[in-house]
PDB file of N, CA and C in Angstrom:
ATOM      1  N   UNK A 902      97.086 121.917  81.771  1.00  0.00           N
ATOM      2  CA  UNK A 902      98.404 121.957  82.361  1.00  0.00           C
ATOM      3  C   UNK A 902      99.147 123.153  81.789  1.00  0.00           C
ATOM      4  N   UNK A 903      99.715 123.637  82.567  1.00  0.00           N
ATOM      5  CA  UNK A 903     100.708 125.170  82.189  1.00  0.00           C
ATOM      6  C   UNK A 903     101.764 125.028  82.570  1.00  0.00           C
ATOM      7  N   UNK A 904     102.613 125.096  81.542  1.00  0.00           N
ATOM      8  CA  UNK A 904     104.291 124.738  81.913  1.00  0.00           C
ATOM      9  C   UNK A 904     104.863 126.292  81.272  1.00  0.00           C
ATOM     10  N   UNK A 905     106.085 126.228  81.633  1.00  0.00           N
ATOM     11  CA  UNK A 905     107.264 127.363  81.600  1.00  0.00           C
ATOM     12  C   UNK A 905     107.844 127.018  80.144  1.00  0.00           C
ATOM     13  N   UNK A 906     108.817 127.485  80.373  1.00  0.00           N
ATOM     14  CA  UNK A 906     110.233 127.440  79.448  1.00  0.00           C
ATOM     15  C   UNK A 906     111.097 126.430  79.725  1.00  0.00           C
ATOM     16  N   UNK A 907     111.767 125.630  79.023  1.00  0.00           N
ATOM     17  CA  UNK A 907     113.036 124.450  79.492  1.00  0.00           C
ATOM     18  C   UNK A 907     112.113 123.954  80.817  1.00  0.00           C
ATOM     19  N   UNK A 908     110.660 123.073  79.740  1.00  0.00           N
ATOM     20  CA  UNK A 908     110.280 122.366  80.678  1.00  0.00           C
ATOM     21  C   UNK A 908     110.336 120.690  79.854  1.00  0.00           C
ATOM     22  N   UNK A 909     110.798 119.810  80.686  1.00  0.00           N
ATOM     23  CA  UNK A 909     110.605 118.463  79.880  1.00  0.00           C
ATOM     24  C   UNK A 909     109.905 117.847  81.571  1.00  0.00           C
ATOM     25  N   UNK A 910     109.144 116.420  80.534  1.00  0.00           N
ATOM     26  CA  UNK A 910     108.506 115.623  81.527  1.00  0.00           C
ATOM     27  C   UNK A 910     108.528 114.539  80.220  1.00  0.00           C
ATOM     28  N   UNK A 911     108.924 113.472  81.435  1.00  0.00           N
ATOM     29  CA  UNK A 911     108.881 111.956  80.636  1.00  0.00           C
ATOM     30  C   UNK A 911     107.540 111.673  79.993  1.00  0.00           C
ATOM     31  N   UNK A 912     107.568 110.734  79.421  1.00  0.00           N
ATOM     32  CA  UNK A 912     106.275 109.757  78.405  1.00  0.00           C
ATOM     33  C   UNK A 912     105.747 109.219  79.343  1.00  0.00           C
ATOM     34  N   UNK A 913     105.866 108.827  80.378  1.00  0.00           N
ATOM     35  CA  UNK A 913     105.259 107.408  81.275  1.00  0.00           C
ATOM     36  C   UNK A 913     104.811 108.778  82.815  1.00  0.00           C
ATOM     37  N   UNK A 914     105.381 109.789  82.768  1.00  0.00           N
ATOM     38  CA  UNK A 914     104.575 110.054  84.113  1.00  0.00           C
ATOM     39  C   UNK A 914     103.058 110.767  83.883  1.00  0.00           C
ATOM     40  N   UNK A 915     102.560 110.854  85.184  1.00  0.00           N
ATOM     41  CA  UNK A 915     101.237 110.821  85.543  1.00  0.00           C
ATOM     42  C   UNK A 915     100.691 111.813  86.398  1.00  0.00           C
ATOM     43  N   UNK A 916      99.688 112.611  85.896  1.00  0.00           N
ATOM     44  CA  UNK A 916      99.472 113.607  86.753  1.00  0.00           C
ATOM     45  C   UNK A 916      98.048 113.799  86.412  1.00  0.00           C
ATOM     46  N   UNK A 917      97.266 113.479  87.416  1.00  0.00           N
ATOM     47  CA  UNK A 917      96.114 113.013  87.389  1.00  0.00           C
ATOM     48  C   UNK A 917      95.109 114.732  87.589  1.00  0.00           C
ATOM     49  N   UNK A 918      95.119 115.229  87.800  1.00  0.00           N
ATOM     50  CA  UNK A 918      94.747 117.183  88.046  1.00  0.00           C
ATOM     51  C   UNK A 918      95.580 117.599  86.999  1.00  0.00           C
ATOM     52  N   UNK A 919      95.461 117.468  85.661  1.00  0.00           N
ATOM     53  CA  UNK A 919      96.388 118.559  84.792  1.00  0.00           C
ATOM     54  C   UNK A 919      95.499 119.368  84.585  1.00  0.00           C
ATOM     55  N   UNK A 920      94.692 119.765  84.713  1.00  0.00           N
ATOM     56  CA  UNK A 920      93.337 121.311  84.544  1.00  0.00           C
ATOM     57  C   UNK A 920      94.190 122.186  85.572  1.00  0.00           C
ATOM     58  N   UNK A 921      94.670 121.479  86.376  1.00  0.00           N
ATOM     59  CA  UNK A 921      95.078 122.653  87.679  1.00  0.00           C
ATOM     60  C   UNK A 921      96.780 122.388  87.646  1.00  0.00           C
ATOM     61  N   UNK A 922      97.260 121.832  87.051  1.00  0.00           N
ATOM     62  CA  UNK A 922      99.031 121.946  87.358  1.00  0.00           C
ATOM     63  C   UNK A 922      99.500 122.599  86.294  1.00  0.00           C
ATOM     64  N   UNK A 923     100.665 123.151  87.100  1.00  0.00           N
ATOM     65  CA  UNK A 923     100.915 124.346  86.921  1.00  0.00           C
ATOM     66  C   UNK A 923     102.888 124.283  87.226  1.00  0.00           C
ATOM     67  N   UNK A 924     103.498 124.429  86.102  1.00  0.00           N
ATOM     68  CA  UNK A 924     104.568 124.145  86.032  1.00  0.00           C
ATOM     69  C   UNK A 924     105.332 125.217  85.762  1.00  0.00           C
ATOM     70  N   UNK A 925     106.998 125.824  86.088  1.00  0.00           N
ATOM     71  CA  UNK A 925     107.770 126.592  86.158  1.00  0.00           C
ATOM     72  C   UNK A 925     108.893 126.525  85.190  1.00  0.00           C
ATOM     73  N   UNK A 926     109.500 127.291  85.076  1.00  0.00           N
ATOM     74  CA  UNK A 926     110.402 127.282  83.514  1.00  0.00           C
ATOM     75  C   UNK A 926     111.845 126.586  84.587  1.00  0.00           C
ATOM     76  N   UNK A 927     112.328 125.964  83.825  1.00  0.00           N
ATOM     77  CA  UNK A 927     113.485 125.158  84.025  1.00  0.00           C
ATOM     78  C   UNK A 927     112.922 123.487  84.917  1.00  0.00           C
ATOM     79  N   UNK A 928     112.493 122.976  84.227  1.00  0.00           N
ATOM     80  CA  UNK A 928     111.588 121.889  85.550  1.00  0.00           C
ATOM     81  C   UNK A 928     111.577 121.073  84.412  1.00  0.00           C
ATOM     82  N   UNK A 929     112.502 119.716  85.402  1.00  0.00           N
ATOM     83  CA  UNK A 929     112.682 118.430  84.664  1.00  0.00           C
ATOM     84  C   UNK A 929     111.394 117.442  85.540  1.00  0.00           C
ATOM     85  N   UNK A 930     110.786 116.669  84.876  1.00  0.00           N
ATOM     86  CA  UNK A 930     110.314 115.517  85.888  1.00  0.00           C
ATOM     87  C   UNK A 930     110.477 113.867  85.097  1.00  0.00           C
ATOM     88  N   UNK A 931     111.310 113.115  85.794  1.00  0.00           N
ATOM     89  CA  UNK A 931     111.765 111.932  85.183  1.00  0.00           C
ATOM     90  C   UNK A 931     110.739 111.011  85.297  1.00  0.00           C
ATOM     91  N   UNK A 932     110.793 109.671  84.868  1.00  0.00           N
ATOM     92  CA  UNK A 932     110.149 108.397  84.443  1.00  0.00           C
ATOM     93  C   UNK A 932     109.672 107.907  85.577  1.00  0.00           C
ATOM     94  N   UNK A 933     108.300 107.683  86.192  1.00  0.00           N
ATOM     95  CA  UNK A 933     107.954 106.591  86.874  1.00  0.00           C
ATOM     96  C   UNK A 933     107.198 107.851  87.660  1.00  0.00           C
ATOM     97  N   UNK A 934     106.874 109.565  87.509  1.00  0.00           N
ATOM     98  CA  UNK A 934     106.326 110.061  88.599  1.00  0.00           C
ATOM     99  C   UNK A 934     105.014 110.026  88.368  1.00  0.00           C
ATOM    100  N   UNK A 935     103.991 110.047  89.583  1.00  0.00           N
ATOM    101  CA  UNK A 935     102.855 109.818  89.502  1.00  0.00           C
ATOM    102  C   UNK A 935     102.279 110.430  91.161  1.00  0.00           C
ATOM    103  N   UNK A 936     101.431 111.678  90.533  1.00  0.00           N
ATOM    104  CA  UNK A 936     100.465 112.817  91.071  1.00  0.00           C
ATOM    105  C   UNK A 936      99.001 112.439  91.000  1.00  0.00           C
ATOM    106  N   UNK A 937      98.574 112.977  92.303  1.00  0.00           N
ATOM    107  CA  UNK A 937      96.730 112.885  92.390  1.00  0.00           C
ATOM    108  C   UNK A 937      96.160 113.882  93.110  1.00  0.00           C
ATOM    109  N   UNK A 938      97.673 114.941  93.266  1.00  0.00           N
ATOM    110  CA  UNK A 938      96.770 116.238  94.084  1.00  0.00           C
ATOM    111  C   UNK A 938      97.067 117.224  92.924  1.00  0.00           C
ATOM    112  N   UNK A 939      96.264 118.606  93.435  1.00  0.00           N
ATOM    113  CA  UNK A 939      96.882 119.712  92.721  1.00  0.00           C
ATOM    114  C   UNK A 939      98.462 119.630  92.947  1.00  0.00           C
ATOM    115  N   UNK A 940      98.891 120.400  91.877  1.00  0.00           N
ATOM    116  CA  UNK A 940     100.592 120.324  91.940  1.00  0.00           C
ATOM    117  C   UNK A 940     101.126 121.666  91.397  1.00  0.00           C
ATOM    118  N   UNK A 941     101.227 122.322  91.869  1.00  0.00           N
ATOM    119  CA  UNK A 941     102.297 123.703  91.459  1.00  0.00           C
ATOM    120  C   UNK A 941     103.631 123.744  91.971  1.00  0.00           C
ATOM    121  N   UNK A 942     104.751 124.040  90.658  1.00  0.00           N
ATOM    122  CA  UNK A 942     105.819 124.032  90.705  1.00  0.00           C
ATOM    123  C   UNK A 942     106.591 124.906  90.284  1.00  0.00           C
ATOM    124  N   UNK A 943     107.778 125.454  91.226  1.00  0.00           N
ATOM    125  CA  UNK A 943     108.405 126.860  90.467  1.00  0.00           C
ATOM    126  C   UNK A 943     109.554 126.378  89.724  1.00  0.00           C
ATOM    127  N   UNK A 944     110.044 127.394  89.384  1.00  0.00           N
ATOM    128  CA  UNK A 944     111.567 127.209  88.648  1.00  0.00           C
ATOM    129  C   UNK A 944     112.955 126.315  89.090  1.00  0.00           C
ATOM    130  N   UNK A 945     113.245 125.976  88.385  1.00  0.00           N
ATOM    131  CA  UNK A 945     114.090 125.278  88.530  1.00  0.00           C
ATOM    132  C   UNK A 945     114.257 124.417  89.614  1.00  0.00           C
ATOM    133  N   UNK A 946     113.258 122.994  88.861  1.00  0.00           N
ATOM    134  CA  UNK A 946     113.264 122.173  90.041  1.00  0.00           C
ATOM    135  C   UNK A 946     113.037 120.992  89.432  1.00  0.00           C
ATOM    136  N   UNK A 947     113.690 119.774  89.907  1.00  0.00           N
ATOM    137  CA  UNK A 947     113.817 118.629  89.554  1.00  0.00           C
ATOM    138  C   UNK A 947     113.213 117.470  90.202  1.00  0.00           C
ATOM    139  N   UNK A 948     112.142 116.829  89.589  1.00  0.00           N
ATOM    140  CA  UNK A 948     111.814 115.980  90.544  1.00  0.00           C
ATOM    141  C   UNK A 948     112.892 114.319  89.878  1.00  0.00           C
ATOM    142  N   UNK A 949     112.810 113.942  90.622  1.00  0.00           N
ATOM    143  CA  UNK A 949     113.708 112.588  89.763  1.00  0.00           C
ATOM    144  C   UNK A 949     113.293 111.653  90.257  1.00  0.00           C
ATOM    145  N   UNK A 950     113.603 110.077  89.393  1.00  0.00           N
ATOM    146  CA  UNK A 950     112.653 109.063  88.952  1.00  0.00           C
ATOM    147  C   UNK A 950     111.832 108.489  90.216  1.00  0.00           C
ATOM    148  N   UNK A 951     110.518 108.055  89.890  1.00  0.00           N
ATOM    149  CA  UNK A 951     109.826 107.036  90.190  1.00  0.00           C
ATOM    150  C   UNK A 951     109.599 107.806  91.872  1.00  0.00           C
ATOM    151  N   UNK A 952     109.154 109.321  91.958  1.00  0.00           N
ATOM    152  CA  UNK A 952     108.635 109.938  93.101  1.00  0.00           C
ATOM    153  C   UNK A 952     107.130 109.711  93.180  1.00  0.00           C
ATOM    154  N   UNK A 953     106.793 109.688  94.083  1.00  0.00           N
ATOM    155  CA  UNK A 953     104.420 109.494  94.432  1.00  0.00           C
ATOM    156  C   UNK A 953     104.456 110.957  95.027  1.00  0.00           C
ATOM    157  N   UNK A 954     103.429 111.150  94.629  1.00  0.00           N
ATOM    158  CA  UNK A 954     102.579 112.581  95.213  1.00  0.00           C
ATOM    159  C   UNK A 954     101.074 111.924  95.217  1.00  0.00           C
ATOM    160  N   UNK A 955     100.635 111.324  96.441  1.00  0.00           N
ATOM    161  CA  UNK A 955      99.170 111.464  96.674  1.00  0.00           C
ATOM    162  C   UNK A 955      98.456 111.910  97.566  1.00  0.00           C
ATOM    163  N   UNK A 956      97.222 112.152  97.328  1.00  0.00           N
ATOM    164  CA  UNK A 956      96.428 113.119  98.199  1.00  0.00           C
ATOM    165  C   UNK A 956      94.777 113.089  97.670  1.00  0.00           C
ATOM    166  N   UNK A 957      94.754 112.892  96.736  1.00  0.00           N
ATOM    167  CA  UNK A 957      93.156 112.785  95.686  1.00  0.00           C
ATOM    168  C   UNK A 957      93.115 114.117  95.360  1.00  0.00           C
ATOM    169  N   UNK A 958      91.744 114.586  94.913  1.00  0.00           N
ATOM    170  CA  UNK A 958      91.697 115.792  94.439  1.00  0.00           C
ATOM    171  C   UNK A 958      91.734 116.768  95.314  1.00  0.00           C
ATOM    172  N   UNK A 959      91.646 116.788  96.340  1.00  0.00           N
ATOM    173  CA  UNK A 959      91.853 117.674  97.845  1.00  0.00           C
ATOM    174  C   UNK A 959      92.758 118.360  97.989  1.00  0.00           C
ATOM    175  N   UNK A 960      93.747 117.197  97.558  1.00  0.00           N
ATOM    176  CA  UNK A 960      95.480 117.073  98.524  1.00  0.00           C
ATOM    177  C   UNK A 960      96.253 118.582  97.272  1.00  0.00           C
ATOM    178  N   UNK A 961      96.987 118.949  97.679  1.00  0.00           N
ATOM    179  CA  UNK A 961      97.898 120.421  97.196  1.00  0.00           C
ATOM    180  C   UNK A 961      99.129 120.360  97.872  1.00  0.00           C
ATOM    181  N   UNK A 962     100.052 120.247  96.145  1.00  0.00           N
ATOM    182  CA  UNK A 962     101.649 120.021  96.661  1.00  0.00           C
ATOM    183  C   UNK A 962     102.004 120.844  95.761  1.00  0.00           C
ATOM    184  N   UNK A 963     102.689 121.544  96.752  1.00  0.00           N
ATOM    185  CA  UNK A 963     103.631 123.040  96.359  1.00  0.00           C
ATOM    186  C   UNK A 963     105.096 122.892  96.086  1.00  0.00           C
ATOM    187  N   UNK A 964     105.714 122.608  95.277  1.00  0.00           N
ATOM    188  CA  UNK A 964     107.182 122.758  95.175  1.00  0.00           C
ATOM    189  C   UNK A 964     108.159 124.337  94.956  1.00  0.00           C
ATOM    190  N   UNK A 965     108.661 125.059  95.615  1.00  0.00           N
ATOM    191  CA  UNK A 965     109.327 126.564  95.443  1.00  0.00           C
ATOM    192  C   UNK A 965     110.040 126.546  94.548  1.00  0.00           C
ATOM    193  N   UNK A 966     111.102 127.263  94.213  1.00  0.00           N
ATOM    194  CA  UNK A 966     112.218 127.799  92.912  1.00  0.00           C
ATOM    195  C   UNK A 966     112.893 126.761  93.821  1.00  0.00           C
ATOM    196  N   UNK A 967     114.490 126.431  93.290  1.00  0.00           N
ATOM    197  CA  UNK A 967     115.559 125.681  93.067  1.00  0.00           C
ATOM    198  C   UNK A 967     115.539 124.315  94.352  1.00  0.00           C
ATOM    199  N   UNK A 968     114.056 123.255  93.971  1.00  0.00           N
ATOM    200  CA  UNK A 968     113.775 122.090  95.142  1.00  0.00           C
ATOM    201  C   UNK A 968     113.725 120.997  94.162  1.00  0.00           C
ATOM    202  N   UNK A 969     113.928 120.027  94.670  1.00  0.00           N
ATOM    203  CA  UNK A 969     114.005 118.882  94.151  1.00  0.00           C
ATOM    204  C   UNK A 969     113.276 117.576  95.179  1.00  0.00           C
ATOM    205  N   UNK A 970     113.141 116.654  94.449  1.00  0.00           N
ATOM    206  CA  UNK A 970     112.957 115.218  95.055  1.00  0.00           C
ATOM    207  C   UNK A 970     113.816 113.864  94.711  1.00  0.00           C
ATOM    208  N   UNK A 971     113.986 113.425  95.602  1.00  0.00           N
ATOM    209  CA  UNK A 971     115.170 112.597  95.786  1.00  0.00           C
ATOM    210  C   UNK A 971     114.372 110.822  94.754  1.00  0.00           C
ATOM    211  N   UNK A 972     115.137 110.195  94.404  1.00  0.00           N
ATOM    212  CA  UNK A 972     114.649 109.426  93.615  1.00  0.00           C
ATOM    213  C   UNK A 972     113.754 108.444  94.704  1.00  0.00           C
ATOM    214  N   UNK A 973     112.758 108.047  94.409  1.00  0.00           N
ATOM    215  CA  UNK A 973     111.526 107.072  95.153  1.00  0.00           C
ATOM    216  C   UNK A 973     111.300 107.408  96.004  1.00  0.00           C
ATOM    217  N   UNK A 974     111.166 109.148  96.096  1.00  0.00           N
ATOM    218  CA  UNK A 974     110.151 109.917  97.240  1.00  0.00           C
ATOM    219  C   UNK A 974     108.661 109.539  97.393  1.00  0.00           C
ATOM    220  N   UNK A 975     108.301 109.548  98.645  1.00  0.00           N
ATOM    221  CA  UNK A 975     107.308 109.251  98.609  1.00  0.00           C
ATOM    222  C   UNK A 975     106.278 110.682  99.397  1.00  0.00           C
ATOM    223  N   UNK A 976     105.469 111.355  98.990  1.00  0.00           N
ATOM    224  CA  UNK A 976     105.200 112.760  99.735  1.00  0.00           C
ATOM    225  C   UNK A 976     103.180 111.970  99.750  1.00  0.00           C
ATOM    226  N   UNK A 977     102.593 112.114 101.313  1.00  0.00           N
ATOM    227  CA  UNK A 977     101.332 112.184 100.954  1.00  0.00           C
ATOM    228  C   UNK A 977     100.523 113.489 101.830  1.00  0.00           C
ATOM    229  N   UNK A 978      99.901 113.732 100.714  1.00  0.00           N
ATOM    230  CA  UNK A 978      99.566 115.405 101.115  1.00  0.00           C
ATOM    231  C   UNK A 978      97.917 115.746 101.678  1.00  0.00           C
ATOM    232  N   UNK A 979      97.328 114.319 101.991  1.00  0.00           N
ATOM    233  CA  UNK A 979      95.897 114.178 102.915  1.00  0.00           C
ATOM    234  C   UNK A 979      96.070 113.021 103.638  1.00  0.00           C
ATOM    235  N   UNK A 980      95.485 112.921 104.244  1.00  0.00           N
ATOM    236  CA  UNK A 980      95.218 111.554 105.272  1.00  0.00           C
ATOM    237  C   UNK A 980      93.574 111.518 105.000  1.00  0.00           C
ATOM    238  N   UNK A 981      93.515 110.295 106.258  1.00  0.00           N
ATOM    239  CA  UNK A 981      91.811 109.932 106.853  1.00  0.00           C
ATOM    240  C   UNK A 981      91.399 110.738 107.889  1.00  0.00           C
ATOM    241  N   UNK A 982      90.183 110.473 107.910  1.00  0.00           N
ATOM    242  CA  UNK A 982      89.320 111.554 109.052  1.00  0.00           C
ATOM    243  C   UNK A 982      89.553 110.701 110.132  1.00  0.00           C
ATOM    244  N   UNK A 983      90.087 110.718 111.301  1.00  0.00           N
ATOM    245  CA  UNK A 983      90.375 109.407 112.740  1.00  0.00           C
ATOM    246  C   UNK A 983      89.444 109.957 113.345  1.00  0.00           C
ATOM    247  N   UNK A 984      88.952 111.542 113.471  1.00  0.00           N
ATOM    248  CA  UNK A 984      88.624 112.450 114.682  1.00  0.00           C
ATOM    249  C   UNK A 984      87.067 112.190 114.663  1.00  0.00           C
ATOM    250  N   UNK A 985      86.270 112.200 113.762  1.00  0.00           N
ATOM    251  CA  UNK A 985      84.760 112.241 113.332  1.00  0.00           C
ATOM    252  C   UNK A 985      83.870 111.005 113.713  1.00  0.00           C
ATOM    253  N   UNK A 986      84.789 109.873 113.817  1.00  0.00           N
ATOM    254  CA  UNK A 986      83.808 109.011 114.279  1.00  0.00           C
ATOM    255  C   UNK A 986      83.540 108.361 112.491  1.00  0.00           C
ATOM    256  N   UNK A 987      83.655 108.921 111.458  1.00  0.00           N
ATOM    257  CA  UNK A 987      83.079 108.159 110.143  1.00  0.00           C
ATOM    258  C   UNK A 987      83.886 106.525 109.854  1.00  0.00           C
ATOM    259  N   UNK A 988      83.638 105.721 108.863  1.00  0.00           N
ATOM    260  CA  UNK A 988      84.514 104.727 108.227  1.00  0.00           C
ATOM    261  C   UNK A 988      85.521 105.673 107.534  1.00  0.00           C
ATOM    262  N   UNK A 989      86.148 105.298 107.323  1.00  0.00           N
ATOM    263  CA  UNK A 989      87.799 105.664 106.635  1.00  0.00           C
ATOM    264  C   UNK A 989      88.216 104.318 105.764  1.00  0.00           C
ATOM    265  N   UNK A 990      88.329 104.674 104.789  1.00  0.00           N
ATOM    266  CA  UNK A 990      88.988 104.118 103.624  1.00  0.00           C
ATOM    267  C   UNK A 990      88.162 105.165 101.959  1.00  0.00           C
ATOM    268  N   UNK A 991      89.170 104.544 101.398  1.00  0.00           N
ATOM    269  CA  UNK A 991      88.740 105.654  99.902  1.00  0.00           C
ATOM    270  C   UNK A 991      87.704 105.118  99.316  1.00  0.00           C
ATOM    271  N   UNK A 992      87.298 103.842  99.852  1.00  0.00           N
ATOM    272  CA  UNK A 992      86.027 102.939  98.523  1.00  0.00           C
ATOM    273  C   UNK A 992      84.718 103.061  99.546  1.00  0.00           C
ATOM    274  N   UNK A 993      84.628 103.554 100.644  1.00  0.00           N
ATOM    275  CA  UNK A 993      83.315 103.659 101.475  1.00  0.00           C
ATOM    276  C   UNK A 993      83.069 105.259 101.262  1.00  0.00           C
ATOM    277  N   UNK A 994      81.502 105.281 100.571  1.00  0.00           N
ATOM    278  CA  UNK A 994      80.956 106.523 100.306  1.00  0.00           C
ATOM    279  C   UNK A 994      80.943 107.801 100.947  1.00  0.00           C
ATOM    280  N   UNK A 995      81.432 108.922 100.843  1.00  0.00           N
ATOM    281  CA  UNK A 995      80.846 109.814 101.952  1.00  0.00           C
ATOM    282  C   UNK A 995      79.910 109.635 102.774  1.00  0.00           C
ATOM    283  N   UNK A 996      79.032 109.627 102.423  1.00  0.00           N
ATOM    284  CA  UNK A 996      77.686 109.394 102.794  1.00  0.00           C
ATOM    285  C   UNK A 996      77.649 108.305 104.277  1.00  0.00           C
TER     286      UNK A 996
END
């Protein structure tokens, strides 16, 4: 994980890709957030409490300079395959 300058993040959040997130100087993130995609974030940006970011390891959420999230956002940054004809759900194998 790579953070900036005047960066804080709570004890309890979750960010499941920290090899790949990538954080901006001035960036608060409060209590209860919890990530499962890549996540890059610019400056000065606030996410606030108890926001979801999911997507699995696929999914890529971009936040710009001076953006925020509203408290119990919910952002999902992949879906299921409908078009292919496969099963869809996360516990049935690729295969």
């Amino acid at each position: 994980m790579k953070t900036g300058f005047d960066f804080y993040m709570n004890e309890d959040v979750v960010i499941k890709q920290k090899d790949t997130a990538i954080f901006g100087n001035h960036v608060a993130i409060d209590k209860g957030f919890y990530c499962t995609t890549e996540i890059i974030v610019g400056d000065y940006v606030h996410i606030s409490p108890y926001c979801t970011v999911i997507g699995g390891k696929n999914g890529k959420f971009h936040m710009d300079h001076f953006t925020g999230l509203s408290a119990g956002c919910r952002i999902i940054c992949c879906g299921d395959d409908y078009i292919s004809g496969h099963l869809m759900n996360p516990m049935v194998p690729i295969k």
